[in-house]
Tab-separated table of C-alpha atoms in Angstrom:
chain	number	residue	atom	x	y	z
A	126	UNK	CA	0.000	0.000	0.000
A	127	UNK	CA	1.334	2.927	-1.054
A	128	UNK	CA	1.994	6.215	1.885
A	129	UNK	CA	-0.343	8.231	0.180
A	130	UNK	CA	-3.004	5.541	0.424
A	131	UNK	CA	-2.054	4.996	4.105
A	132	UNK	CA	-2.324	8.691	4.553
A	133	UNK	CA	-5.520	8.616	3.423
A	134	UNK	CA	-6.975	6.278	5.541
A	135	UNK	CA	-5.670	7.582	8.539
A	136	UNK	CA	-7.005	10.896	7.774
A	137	UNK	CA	-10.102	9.317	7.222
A	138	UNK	CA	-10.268	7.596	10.542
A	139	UNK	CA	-9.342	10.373	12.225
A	140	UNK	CA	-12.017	12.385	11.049
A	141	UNK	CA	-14.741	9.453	11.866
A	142	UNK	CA	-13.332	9.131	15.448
A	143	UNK	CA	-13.444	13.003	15.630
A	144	UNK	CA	-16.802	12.951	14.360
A	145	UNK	CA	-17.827	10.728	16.713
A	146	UNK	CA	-16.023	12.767	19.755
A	147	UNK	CA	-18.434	15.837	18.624
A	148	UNK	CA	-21.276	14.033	18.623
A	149	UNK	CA	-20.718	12.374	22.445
A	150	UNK	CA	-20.024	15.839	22.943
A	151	UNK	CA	-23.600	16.972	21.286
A	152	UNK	CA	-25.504	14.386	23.556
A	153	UNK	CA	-23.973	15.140	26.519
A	154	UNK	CA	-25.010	18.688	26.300
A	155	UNK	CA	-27.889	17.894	25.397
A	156	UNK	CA	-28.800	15.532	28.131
A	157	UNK	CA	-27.002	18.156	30.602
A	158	UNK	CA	-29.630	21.525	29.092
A	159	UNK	CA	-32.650	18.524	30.056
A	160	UNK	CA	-31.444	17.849	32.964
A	161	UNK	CA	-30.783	21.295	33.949
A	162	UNK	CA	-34.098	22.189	32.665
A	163	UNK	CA	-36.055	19.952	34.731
A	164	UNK	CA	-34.322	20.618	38.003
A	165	UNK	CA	-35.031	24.024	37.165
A	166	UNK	CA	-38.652	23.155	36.846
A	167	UNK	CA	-38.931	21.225	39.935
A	168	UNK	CA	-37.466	24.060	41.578
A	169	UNK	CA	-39.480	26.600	40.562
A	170	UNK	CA	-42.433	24.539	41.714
A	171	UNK	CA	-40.727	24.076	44.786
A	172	UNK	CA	-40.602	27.536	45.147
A	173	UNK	CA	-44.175	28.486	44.474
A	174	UNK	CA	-45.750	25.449	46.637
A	175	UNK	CA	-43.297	27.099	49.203
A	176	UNK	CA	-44.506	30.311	49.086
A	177	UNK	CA	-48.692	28.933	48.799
A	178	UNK	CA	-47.875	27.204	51.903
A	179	UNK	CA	-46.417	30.020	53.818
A	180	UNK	CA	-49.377	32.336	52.136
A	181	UNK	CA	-52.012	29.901	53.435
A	182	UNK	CA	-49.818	29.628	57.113
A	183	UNK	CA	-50.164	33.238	57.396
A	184	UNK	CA	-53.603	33.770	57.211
A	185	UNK	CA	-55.519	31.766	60.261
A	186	UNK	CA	-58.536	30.131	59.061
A	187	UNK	CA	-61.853	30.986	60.391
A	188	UNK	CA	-63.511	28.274	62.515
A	189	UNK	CA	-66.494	27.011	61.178
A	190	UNK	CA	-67.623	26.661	64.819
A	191	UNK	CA	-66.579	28.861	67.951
A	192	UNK	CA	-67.332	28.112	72.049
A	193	UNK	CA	-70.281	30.261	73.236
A	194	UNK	CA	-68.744	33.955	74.193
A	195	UNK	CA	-65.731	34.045	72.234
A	196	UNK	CA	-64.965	37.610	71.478
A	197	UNK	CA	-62.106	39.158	69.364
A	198	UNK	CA	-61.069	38.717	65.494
A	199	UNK	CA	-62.958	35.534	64.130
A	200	UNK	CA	-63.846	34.475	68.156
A	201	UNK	CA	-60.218	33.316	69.141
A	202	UNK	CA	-60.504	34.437	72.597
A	203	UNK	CA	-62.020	33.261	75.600
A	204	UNK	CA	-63.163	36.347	77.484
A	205	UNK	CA	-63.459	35.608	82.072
A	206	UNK	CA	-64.457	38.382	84.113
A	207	UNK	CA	-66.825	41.432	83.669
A	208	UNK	CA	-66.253	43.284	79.568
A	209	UNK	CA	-66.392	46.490	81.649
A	210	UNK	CA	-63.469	46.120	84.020
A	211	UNK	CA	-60.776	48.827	83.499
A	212	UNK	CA	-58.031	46.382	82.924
A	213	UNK	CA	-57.796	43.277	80.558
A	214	UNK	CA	-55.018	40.656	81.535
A	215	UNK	CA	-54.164	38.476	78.329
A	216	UNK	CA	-52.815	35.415	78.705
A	217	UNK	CA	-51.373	33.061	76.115
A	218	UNK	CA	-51.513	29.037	77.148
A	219	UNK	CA	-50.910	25.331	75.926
A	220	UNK	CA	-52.444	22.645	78.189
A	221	UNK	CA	-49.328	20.953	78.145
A	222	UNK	CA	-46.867	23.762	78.862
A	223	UNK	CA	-45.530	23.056	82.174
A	224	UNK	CA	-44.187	26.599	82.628
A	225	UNK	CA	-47.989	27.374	82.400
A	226	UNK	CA	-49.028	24.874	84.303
A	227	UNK	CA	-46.540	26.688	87.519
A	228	UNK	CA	-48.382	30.104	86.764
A	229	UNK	CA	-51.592	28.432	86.928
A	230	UNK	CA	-51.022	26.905	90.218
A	231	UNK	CA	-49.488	30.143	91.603
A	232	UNK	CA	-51.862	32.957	90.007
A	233	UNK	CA	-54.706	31.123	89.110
A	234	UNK	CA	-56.996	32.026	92.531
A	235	UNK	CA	-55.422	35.916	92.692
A	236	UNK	CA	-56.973	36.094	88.720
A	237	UNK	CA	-60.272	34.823	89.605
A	238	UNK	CA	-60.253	37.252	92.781
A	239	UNK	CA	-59.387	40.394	90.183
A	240	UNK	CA	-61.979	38.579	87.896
A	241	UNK	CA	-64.270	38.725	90.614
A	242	UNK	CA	-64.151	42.067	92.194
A	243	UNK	CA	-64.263	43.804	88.620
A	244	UNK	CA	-60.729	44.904	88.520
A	245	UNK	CA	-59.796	43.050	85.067
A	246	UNK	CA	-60.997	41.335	82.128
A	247	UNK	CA	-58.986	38.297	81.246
A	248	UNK	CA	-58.514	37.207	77.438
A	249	UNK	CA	-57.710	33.367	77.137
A	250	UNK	CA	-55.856	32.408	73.906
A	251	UNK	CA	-55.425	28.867	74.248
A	252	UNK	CA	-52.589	27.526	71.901
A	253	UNK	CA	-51.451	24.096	71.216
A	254	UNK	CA	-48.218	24.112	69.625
A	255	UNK	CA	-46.506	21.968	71.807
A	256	UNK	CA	-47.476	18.969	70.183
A	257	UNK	CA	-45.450	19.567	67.525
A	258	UNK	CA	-41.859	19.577	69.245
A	259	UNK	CA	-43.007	16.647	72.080
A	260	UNK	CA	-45.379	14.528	69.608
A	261	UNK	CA	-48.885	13.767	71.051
A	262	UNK	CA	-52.431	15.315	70.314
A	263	UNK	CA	-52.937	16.805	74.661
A	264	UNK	CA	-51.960	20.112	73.768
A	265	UNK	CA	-55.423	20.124	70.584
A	266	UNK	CA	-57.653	17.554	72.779
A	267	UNK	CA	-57.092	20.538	75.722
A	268	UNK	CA	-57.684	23.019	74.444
A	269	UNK	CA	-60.966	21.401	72.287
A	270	UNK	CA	-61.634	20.699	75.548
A	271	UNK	CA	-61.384	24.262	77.465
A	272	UNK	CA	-63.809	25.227	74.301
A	273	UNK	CA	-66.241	22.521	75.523
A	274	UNK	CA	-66.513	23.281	79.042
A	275	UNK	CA	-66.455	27.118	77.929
A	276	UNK	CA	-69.581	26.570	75.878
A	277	UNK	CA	-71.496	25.259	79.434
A	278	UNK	CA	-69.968	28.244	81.139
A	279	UNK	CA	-67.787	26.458	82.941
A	280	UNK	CA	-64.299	27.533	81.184
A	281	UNK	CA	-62.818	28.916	84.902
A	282	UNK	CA	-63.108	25.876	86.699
A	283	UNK	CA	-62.203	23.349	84.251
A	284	UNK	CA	-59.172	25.649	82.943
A	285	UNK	CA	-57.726	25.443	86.968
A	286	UNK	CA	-58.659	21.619	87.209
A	287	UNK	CA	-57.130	20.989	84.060
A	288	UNK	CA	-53.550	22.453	85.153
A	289	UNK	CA	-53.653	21.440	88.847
A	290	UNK	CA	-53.361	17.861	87.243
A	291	UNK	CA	-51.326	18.754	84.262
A	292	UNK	CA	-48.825	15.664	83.536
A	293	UNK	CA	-45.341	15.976	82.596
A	294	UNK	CA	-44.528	17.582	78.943
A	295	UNK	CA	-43.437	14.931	77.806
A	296	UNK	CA	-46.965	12.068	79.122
A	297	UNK	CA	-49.203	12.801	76.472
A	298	UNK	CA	-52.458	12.044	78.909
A	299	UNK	CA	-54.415	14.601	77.900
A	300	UNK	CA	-53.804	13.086	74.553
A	301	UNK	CA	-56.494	10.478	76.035
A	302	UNK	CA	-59.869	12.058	75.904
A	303	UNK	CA	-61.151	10.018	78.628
A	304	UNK	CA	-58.930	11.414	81.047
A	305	UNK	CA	-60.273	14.821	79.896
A	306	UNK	CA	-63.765	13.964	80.599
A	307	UNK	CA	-63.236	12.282	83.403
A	308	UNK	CA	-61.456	15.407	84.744
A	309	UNK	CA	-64.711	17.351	83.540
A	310	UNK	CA	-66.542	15.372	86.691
A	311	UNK	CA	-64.707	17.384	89.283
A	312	UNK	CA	-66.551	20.516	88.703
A	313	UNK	CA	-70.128	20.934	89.437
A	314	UNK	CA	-72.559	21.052	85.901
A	315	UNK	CA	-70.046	20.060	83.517
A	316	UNK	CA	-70.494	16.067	84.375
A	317	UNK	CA	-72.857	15.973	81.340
A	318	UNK	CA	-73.525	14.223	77.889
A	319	UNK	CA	-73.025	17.347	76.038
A	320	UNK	CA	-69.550	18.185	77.799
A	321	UNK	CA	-68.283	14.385	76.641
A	322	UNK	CA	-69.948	13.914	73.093
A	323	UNK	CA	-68.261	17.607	72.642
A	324	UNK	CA	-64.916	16.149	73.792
A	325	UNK	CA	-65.177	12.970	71.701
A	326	UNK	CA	-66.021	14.174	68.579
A	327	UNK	CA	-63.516	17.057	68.936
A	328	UNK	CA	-66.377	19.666	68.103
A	329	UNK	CA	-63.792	22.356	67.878
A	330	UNK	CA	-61.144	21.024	66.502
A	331	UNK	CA	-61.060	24.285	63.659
A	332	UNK	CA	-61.236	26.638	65.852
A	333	UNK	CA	-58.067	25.101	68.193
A	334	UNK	CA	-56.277	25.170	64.355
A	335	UNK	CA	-57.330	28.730	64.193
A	336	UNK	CA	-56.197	29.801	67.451
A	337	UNK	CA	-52.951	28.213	66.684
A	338	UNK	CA	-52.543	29.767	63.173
A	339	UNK	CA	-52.708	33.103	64.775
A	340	UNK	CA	-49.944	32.298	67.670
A	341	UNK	CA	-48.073	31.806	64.793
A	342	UNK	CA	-48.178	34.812	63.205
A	343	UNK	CA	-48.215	37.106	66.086
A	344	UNK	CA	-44.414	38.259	67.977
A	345	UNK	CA	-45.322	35.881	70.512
A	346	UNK	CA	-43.580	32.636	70.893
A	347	UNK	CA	-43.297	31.334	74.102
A	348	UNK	CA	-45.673	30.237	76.942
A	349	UNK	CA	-47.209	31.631	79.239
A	350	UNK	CA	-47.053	34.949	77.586
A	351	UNK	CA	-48.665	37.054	80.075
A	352	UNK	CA	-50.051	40.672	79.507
A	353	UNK	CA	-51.603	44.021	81.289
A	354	UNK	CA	-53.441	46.201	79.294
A	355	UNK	CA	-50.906	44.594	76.302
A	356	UNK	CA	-47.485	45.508	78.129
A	357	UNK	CA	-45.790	41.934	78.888
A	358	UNK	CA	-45.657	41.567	82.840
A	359	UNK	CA	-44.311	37.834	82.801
A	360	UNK	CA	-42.102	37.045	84.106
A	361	UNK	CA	-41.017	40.379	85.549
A	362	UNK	CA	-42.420	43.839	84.676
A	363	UNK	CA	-40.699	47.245	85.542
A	364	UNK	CA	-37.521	45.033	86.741
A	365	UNK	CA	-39.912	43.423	89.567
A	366	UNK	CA	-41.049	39.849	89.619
A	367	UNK	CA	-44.062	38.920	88.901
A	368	UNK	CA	-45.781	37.652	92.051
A	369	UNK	CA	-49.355	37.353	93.257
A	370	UNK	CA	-49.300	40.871	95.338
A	371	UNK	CA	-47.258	42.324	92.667
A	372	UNK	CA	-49.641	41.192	90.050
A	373	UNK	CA	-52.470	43.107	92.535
A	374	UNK	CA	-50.001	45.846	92.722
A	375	UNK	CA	-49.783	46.108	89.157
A	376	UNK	CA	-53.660	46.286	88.868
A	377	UNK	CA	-54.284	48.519	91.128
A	378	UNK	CA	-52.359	50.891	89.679
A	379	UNK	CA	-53.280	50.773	86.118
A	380	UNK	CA	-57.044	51.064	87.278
A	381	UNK	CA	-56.233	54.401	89.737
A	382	UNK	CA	-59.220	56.502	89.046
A	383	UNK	CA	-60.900	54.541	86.844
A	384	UNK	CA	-64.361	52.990	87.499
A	385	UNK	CA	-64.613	48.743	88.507
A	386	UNK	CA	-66.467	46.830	86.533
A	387	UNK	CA	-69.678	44.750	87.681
A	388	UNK	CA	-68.539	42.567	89.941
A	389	UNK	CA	-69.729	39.026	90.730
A	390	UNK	CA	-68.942	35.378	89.349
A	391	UNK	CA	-69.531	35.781	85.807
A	392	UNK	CA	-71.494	32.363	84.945
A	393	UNK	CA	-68.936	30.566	86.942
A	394	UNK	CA	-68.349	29.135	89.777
A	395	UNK	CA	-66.855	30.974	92.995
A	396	UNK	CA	-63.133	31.572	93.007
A	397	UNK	CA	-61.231	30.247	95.812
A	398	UNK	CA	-60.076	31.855	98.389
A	399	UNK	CA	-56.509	33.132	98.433
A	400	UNK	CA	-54.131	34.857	100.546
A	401	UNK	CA	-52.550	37.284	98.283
A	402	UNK	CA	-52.891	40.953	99.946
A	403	UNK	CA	-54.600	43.508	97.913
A	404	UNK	CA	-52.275	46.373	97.850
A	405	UNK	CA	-52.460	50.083	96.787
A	406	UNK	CA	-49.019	50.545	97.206
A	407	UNK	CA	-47.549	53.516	94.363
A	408	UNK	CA	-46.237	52.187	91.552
A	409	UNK	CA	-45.622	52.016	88.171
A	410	UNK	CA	-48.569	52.123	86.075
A	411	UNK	CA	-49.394	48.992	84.137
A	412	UNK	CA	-50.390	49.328	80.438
């Protein structure tokens, strides 16, 4: 064979393997722009089911169904005391916060005594977003449940029975509705069919979501979040802790001048008794 023939096929299968170099090359690309292209794609969806989710997690749904005398935006508040007292005390709680469950225990009789007298107005929002760090359902079945024993007027009683026998955080037993009926039979009137079927069949199970949903897009993020005419007094206030005769303290001074409300029980039962002095000590005025 002569060189120039041998030239010629080398040339030739040079330019066939060169050929075929540029068109691996081709594919590749073009299997790299697909892939690219879809991942793109799934992001973007990503992105916009991201942002319809957070849309839809910042605005609470309304309940199709709210406890008897809720008051505020869409009925997420349960309201104890007399409307017309001079102060309102708002208080943010999950029935399995133990931190609550302590301020309960301490404050829960000096409350019902300011309730009582017509010195504040106390706005409930019961929350239940503990069950999503410690998993369990107590924190939803509570607070379905406070909305139960609310709608028979009992909401006081059952709200302090309920956190004298909290469990630990971490027990889901008010998880078990049982236990929150049966808990229902220590206070007078709310031993009833209605109370239980409302328990069972988690009657307000939207408006606990509700409640939630707007926790989660207030400032607040912690419980108990405890407020006096909206300034935070918990767990100090004016660089003094909270206490039950500073809490009184506190009151006192915010209402100076102002008219009481009507006093009485409110639709529920009497407060008990405590031992927390009244005082009308100077100080600071609240709110």
């Amino acid at each position: 064979m002569s060189e120039k023939n041998r030239e010629g096929k080398r040339t030739a299968r040079e330019q066939m393997l060169a050929d075929r170099a540029a068109d691996e090359a081709r594919g590749r690309k073009k299997k790299k722009l697909i892939i690219g292209g879809v991942a793109l794609a799934v992001i973007a969806a990503a992105v916009v089911t991201g942002v319809v989710v957070q849309d839809q997690r910042s605005k609470p749904e309304t309940p199709t169904a709210a406890p008897a005398g809720a008051i505020g935006d869409k009925n997420l508040v349960i309201p104890v005391g007399s409307d017309n007292s001079p102060a309102v005390l708002t208080v943010y709680e999950d029935a399995r916060c133990p931190a609550c469950g302590t301020f309960e225990r301490e404050f829960s009789s000096t409350i019902s005594q300011l309730e009582d007298a017509g010195k504040i107005y106390t706005n409930y929002h019961i929350v239940s977003f503990i069950d999503r760090a410690v998993p369990g359902k107590g924190s939803r079945y509570g607070a379905n449940a406070l909305a139960c024993a609310q709608d028979a007027g009992h909401f006081r009683d059952y709200h302090d029975v309920l956190y004298r026998n909290q469990p630990d955080e971490t027990s889901d037993a008010f998880g078990d509705k049982a236990t929150l009926i049966n808990l229902g039979k220590q206070v007078n009137g709310l031993d009833t069919p209605a109370f239980e079927s409302c328990v069972n069949n988690s009657t307000y199970s939207g408006w606990v979501s509700a409640v939630q949903q707007d926790f989660d897009k207030s400032s607040y993020k912690s419980t108990p979040t405890v407020l006096l005419n909206g300034q935070p007094i918990y767990p100090k206030y004016n660089n003094e802790e909270i206490t039950p005769a500073n809490l009184v303290k506190w009151v006192d001074a915010a209402n100076q001048g102002k008219t009481l409300g009507t006093p009485g029980t409110h639709g529920q039962s009497p407060a008990p008794t405590s031992t927390a002095s009244e005082s009308n000590n100077p100080s600071p005025k609240a709110g």
